[in-house]
Coordinates of C-alpha atoms and ligand atoms in Angstrom, one line a residue:
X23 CA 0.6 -1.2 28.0
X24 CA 3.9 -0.1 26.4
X25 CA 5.1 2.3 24.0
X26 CA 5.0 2.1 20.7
X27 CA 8.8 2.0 20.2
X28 CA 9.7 -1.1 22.0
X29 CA 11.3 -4.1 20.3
X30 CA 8.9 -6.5 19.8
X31 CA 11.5 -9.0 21.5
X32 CA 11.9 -6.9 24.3
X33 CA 8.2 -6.7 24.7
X34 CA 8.1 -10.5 24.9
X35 CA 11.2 -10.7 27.2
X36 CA 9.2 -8.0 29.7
X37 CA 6.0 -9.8 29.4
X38 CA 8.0 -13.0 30.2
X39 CA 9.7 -11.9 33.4
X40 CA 6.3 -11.0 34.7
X41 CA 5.2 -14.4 33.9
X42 CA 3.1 -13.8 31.0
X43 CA 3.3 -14.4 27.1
X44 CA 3.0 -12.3 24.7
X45 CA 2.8 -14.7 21.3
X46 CA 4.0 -12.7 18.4
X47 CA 7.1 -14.2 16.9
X48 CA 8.3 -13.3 13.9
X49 CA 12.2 -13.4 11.9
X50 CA 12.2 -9.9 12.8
X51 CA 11.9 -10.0 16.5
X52 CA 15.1 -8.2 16.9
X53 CA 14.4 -5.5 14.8
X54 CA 10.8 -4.8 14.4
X55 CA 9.1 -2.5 17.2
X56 CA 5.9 -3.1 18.1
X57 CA 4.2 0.6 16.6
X58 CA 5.3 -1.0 13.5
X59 CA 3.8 -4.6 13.8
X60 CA 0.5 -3.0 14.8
X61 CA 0.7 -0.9 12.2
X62 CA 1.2 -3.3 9.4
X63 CA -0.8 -6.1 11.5
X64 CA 2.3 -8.6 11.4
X65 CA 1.4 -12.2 10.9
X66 CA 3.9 -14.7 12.2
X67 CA 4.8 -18.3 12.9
X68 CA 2.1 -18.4 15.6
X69 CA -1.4 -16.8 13.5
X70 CA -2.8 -20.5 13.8
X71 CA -3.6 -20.4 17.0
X72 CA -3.4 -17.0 18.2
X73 CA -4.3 -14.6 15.5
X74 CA -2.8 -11.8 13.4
X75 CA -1.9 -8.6 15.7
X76 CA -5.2 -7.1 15.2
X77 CA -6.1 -9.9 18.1
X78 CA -3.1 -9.3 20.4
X79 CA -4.0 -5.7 20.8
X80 CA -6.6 -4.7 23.0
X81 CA -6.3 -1.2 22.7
X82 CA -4.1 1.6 21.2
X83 CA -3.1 5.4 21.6
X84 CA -3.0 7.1 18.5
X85 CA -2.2 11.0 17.4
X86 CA -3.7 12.4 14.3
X87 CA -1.9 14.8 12.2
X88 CA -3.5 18.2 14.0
X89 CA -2.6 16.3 17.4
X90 CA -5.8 15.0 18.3
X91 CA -4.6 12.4 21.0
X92 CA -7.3 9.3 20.7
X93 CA -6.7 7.3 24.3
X94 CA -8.5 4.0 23.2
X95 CA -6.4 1.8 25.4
X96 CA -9.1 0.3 27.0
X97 CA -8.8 -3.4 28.5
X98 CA -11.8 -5.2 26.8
X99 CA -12.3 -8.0 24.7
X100 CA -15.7 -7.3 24.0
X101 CA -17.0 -3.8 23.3
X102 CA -20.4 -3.1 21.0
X103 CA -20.1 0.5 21.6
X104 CA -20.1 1.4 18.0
X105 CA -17.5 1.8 15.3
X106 CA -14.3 0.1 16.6
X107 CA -11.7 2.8 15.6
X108 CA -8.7 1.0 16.9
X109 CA -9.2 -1.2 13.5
X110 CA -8.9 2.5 11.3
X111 CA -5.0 2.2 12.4
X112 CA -4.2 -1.2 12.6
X113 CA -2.9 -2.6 9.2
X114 CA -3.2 0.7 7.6
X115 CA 0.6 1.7 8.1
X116 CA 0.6 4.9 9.7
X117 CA -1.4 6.5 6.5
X118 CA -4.3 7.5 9.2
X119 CA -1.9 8.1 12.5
X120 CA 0.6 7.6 14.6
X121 CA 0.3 5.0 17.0
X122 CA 2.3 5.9 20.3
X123 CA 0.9 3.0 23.1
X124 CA -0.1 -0.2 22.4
X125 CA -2.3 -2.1 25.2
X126 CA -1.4 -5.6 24.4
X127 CA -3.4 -8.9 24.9
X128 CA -1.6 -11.3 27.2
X129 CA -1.7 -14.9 27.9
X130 CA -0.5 -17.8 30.1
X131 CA 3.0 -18.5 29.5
X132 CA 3.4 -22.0 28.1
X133 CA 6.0 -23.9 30.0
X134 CA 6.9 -26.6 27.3
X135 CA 7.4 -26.5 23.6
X136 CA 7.6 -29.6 21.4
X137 CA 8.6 -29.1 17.4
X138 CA 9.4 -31.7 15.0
X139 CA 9.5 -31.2 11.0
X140 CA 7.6 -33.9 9.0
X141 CA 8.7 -34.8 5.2
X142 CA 6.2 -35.5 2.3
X143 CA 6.1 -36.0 -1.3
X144 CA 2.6 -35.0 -1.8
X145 CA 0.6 -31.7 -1.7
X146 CA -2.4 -33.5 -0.7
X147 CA -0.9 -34.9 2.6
X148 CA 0.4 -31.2 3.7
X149 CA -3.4 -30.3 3.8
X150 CA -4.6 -33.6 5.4
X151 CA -1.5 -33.2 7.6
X152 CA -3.0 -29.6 8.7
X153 CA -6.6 -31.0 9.2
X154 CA -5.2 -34.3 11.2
X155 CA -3.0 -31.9 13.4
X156 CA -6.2 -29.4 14.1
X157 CA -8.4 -32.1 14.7
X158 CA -5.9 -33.5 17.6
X159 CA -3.8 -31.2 19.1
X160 CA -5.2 -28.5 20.1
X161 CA -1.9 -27.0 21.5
X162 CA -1.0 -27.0 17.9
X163 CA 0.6 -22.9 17.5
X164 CA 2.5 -23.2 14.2
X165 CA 2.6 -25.4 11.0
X166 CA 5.2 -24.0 9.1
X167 CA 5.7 -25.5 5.7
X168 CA 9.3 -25.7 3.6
X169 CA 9.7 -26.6 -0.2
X170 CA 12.6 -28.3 -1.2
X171 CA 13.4 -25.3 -3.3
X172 CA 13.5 -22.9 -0.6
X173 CA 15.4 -25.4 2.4
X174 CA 18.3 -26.3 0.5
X175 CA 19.2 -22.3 0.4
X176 CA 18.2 -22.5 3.7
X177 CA 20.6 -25.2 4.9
X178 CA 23.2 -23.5 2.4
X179 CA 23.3 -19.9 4.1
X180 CA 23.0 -21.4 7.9
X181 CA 25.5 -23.8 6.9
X182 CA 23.3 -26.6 8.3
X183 CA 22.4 -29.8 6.7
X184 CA 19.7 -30.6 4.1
X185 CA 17.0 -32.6 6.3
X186 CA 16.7 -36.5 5.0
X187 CA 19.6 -35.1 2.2
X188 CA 16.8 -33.6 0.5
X189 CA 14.9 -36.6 -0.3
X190 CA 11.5 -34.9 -0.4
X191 CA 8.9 -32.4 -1.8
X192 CA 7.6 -30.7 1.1
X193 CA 8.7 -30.4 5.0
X194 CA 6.3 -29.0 8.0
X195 CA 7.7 -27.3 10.9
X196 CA 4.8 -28.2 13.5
X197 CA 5.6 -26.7 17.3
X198 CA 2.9 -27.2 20.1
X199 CA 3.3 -25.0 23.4
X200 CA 1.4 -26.0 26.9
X201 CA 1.8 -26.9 30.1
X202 CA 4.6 -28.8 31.2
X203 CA 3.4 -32.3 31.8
X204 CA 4.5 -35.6 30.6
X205 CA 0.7 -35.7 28.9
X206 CA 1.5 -32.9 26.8
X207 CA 4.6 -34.9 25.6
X208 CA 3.0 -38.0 25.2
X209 CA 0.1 -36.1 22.9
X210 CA 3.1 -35.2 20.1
X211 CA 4.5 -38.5 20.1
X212 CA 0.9 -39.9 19.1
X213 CA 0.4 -37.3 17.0
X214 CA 3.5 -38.2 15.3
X215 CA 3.1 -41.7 14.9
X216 CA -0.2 -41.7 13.9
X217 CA 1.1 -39.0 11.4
X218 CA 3.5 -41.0 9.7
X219 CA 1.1 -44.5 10.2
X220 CA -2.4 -42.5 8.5
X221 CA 0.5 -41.6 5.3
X222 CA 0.1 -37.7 6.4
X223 CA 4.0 -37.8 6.2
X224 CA 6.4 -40.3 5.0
X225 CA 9.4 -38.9 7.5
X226 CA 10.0 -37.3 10.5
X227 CA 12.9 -35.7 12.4
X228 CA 11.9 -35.1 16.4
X229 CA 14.7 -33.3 17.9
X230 CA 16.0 -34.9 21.2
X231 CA 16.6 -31.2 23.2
X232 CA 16.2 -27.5 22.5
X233 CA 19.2 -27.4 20.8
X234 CA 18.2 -30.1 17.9
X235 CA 14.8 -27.9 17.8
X236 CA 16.3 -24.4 17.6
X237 CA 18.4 -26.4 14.9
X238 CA 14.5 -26.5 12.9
X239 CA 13.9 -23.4 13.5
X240 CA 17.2 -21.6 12.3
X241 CA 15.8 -23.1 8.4
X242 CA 12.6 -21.5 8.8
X243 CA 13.9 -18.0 9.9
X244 CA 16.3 -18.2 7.1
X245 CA 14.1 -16.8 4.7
X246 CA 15.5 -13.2 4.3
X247 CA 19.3 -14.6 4.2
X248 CA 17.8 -17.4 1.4
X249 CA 16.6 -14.6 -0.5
X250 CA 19.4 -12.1 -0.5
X251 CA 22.0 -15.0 -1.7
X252 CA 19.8 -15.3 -4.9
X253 CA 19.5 -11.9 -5.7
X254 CA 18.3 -9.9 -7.3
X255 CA 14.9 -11.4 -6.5
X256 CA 11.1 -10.6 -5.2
X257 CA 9.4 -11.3 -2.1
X258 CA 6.1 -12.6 -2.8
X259 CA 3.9 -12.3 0.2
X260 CA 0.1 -14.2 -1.3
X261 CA -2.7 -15.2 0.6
X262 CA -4.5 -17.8 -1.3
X263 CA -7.5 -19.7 0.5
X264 CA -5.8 -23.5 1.3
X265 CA -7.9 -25.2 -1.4
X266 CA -7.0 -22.9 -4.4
X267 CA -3.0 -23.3 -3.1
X268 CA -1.5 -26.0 -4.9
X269 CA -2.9 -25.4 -8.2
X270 CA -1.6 -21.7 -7.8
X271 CA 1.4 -22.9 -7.4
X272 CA 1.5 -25.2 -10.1
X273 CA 0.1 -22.2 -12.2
X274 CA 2.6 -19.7 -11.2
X275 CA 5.6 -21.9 -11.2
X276 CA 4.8 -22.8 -15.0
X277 CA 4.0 -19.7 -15.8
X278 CA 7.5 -18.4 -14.8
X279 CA 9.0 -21.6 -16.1
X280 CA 7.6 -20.9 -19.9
X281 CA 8.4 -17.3 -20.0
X282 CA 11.5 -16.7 -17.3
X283 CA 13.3 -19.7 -17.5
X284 CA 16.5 -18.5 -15.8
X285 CA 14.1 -17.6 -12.7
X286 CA 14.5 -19.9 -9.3
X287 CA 11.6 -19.9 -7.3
X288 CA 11.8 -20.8 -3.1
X289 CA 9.0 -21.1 -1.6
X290 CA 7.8 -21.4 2.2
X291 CA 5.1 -19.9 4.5
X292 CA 2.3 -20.3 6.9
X293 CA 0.4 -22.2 4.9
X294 CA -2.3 -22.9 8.2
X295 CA -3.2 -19.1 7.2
X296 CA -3.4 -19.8 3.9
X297 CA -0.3 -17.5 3.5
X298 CA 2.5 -18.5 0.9
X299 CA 6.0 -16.5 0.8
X300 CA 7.4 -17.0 -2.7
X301 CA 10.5 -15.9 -4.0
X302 CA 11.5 -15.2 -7.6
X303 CA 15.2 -15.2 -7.5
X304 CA 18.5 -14.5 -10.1
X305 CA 16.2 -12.5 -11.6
X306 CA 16.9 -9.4 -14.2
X307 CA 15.9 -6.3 -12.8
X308 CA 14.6 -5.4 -16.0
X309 CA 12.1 -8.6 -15.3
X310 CA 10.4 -7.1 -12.2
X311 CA 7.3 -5.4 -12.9
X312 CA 5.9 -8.1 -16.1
X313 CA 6.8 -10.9 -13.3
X314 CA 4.9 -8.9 -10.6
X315 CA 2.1 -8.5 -13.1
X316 CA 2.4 -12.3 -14.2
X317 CA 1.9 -13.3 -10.2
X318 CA -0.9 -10.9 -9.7
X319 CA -3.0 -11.5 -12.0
X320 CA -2.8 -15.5 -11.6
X321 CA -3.6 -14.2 -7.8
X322 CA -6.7 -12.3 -8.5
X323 CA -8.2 -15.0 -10.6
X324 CA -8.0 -17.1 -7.2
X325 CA -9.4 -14.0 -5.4
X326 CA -6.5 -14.1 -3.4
X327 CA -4.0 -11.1 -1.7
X328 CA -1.6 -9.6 -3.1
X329 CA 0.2 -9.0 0.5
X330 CA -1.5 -11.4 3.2
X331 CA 1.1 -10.1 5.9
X332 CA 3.6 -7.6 5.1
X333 CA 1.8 -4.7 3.7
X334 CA 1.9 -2.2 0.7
X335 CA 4.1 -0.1 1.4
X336 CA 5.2 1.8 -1.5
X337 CA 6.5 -1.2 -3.7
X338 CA 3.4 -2.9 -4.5
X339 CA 0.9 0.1 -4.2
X340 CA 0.6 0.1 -8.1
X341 CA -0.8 -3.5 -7.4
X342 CA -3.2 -2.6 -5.0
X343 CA -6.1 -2.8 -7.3
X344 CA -5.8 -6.2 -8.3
X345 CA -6.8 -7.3 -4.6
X346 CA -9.3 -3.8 -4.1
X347 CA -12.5 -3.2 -5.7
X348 CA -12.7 0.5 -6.8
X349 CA -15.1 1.4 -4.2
X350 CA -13.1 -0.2 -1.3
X351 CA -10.2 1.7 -2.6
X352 CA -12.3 4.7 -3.1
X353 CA -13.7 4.5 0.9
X354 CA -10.1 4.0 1.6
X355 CA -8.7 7.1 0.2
X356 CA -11.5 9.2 2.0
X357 CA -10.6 8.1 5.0
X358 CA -7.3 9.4 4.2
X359 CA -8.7 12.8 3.2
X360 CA -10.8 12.8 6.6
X361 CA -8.2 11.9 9.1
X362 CA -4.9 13.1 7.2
X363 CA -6.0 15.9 4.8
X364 CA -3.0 17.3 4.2
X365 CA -1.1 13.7 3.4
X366 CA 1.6 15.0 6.6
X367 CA 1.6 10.8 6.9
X368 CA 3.4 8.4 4.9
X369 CA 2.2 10.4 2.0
X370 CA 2.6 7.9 -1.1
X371 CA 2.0 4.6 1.0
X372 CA -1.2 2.3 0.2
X373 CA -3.4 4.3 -1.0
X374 CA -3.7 8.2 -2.2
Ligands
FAD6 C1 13.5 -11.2 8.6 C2 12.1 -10.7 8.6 C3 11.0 -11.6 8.8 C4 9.7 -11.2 8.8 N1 8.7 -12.1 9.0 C5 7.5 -11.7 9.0 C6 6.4 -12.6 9.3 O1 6.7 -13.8 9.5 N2 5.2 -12.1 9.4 C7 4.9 -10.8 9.2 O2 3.7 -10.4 9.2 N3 5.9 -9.9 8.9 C8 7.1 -10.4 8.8 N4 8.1 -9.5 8.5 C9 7.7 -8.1 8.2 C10 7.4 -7.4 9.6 O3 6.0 -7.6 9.8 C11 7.6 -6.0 9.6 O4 8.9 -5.8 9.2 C12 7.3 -5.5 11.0 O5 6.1 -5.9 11.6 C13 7.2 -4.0 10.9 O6 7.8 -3.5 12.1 P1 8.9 -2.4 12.0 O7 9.1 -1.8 13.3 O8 10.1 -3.0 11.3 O9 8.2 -1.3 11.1 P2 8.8 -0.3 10.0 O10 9.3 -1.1 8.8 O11 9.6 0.7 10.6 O12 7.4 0.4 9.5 C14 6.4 -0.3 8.8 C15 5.3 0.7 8.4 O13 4.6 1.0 9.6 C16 4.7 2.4 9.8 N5 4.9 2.6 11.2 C17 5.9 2.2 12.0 N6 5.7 2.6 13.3 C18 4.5 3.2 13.3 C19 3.7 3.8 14.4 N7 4.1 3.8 15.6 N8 2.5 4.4 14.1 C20 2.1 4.4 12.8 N9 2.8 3.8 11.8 C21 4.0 3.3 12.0 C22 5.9 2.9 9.0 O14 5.8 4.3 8.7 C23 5.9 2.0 7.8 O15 4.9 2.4 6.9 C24 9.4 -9.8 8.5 C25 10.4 -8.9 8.3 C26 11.7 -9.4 8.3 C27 12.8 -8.3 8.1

């Protein structure tokens, strides 16, 4: 159990030295506490195989506005004692409470990691990469995918060098995480070659050592830097189920194309959750709010989210609707009125 103010990289570090894991990772390690990843229910580079933080929590203290203390930080997975009211406060960024202790859901502490990043031309094969990698590996904890688009900033801003010069589409970040044993190795190198053999990839990079890995991994968790050196710009955070995604894509990017033709896009994300970051960059401000509009409306047509992992904050309340029905934002609202009637928390956030 610890408090809610603890960096989520400390809380891994602690958890660490008492020989646990604790697998929420995100670009924001260094910063983000853990109160605030509970309370936006932060997503990450490992949801594939571990879940959102709504399943690394087991239980939470929370304080409503007229200091009602709820203790729910009880250590159970399963619990059909009624409503679950842990769930009122998770993801619903402190517009119901504050959370103040977090009882978090541990687990053995892998003592190997293998990554490698695979290069493809094709859509097609990053989905049939996903369902080849699934079906074999079940160590498999992310599958992170790059567009060329978005790694060349990338490589730019870390000063690091464009994998295969750029020769590609697409490029998957896959890591594993297990037990140390030379099986464990010897499963990613088949995986690999029977990758690149079955045409899931055409390329592959396999880093030799931690160093060559971390290496990877610096382009991935360049995203904010990527952004900010193409400003002004929006963040994009759409979940779109995996089928729908590439014809999304296709049907934002020429949207954009046709009426903002000055517009770069990057794009990247977890695309195992069916989660796409995509960033509209050397924009005009004065561009903002049609191009919002332009995204989310192609979004609701595919029934997607408008924010799979970061939230609504205050920026894309006004969207809200076009991923709520009335009545779900309706129910929402009284909620608020129930457990914050006086709006004392995060008043304008979410909802009303
Ligand atoms: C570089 C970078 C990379 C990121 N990558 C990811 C990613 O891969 N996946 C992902 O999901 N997110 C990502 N994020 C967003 C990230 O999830 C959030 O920034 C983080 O989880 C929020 O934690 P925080 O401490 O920064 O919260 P804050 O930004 O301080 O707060 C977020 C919201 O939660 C509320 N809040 C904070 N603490 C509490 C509390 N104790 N009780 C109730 N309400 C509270 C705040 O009022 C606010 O509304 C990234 C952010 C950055 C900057």
């Amino acid at each position: 159990c610890v408090e809610s103010g603890m960096v989520l990289e400390e809380v891994c570090q602690l958890v660490e030295s008492k020989d646990w894991y604790f697998p929420l990772d995100l670009g924001a390690r260094g910063s983000c506490r853990i109160g605030g990843n509970v309370s936006t229910n932060a997503g990450g580079n490992r949801v594939l195989r571990y879940g959102t933080t709504r399943d690394l929590v087991m239980g939470i203290e929370v304080v409503l506005p007229d200091g009602t203390v709820l203790n729910m930080l009880r250590r159970l997975i399963k619990n059909n004692t009624g409503l679950d009211l842990k769930h009122l406060f998770i993801g619903t960024e402190g517009r119901y409470g504050i959370i103040t202790k977090v009882m978090l859901r541990l687990f053995p502490k892998p003592e190997r990691r293998y990554s490698a990043l695979l290069a493809m031309n094709n859509f097609a094969q990053i989905t049939s990469l996903l369902k080849f990698a699934r079906a074999t590996m079940p160590q498999l904890s992310s599958f992170e995918v790059m567009w060329k688009n978005y790694i060349t900033v990338a490589a730019e801003v870390t000063g690091s060098a464009v994998p295969f010069d750029g020769a590609y589409q697409y490029y998957v970040l896959v890591e594993i995480e297990g037990v140390d044993s030379p099986r464990l190795e010897e499963d990613f190198q088949a995986f690999l070659e029977n990758a690149l053999e079955q045409e899931h990839a055409d390329d592959a990079i396999i880093p030799q050592n931690i160093a060559q890995s971390q290496a990877l991994w610096i382009l991935r968790d360049a995203s904010a830097e990527s952004m900010r050196a193409r400003a002004p710009y929006l963040a994009f955070d759409i979940g779109i189920p995996l089928k729908d995604m590439s014809n999304f894509i296709d049907e934002v990017e020429e949207a954009i194309a046709k009426d903002y033709p000055d517009i770069e896009c990057q794009l990247f994300g977890h695309l195992g959750d069916g989660n796409l970051h995509l960033t509209t960059a050397r924009m005009r401000e004065e561009d903002f709010i049609p191009v919002e509009e332009l995204v989310y409306q192609i979004t609701q047509r595919y029934k997607g989210s408008i924010t799979a992992e970061h939230g609504i904050g205050v920026i894309k309340k006004p969207f809200l609707h076009y991923s709520r029905s009335e009545e779900e934002l309706k129910l929402m609202e009284q909620i608020r009125q129930l457990l914050n009637p006086d709006n004392a928390l995060n008043n304008g956030r979410v909802i009303d």
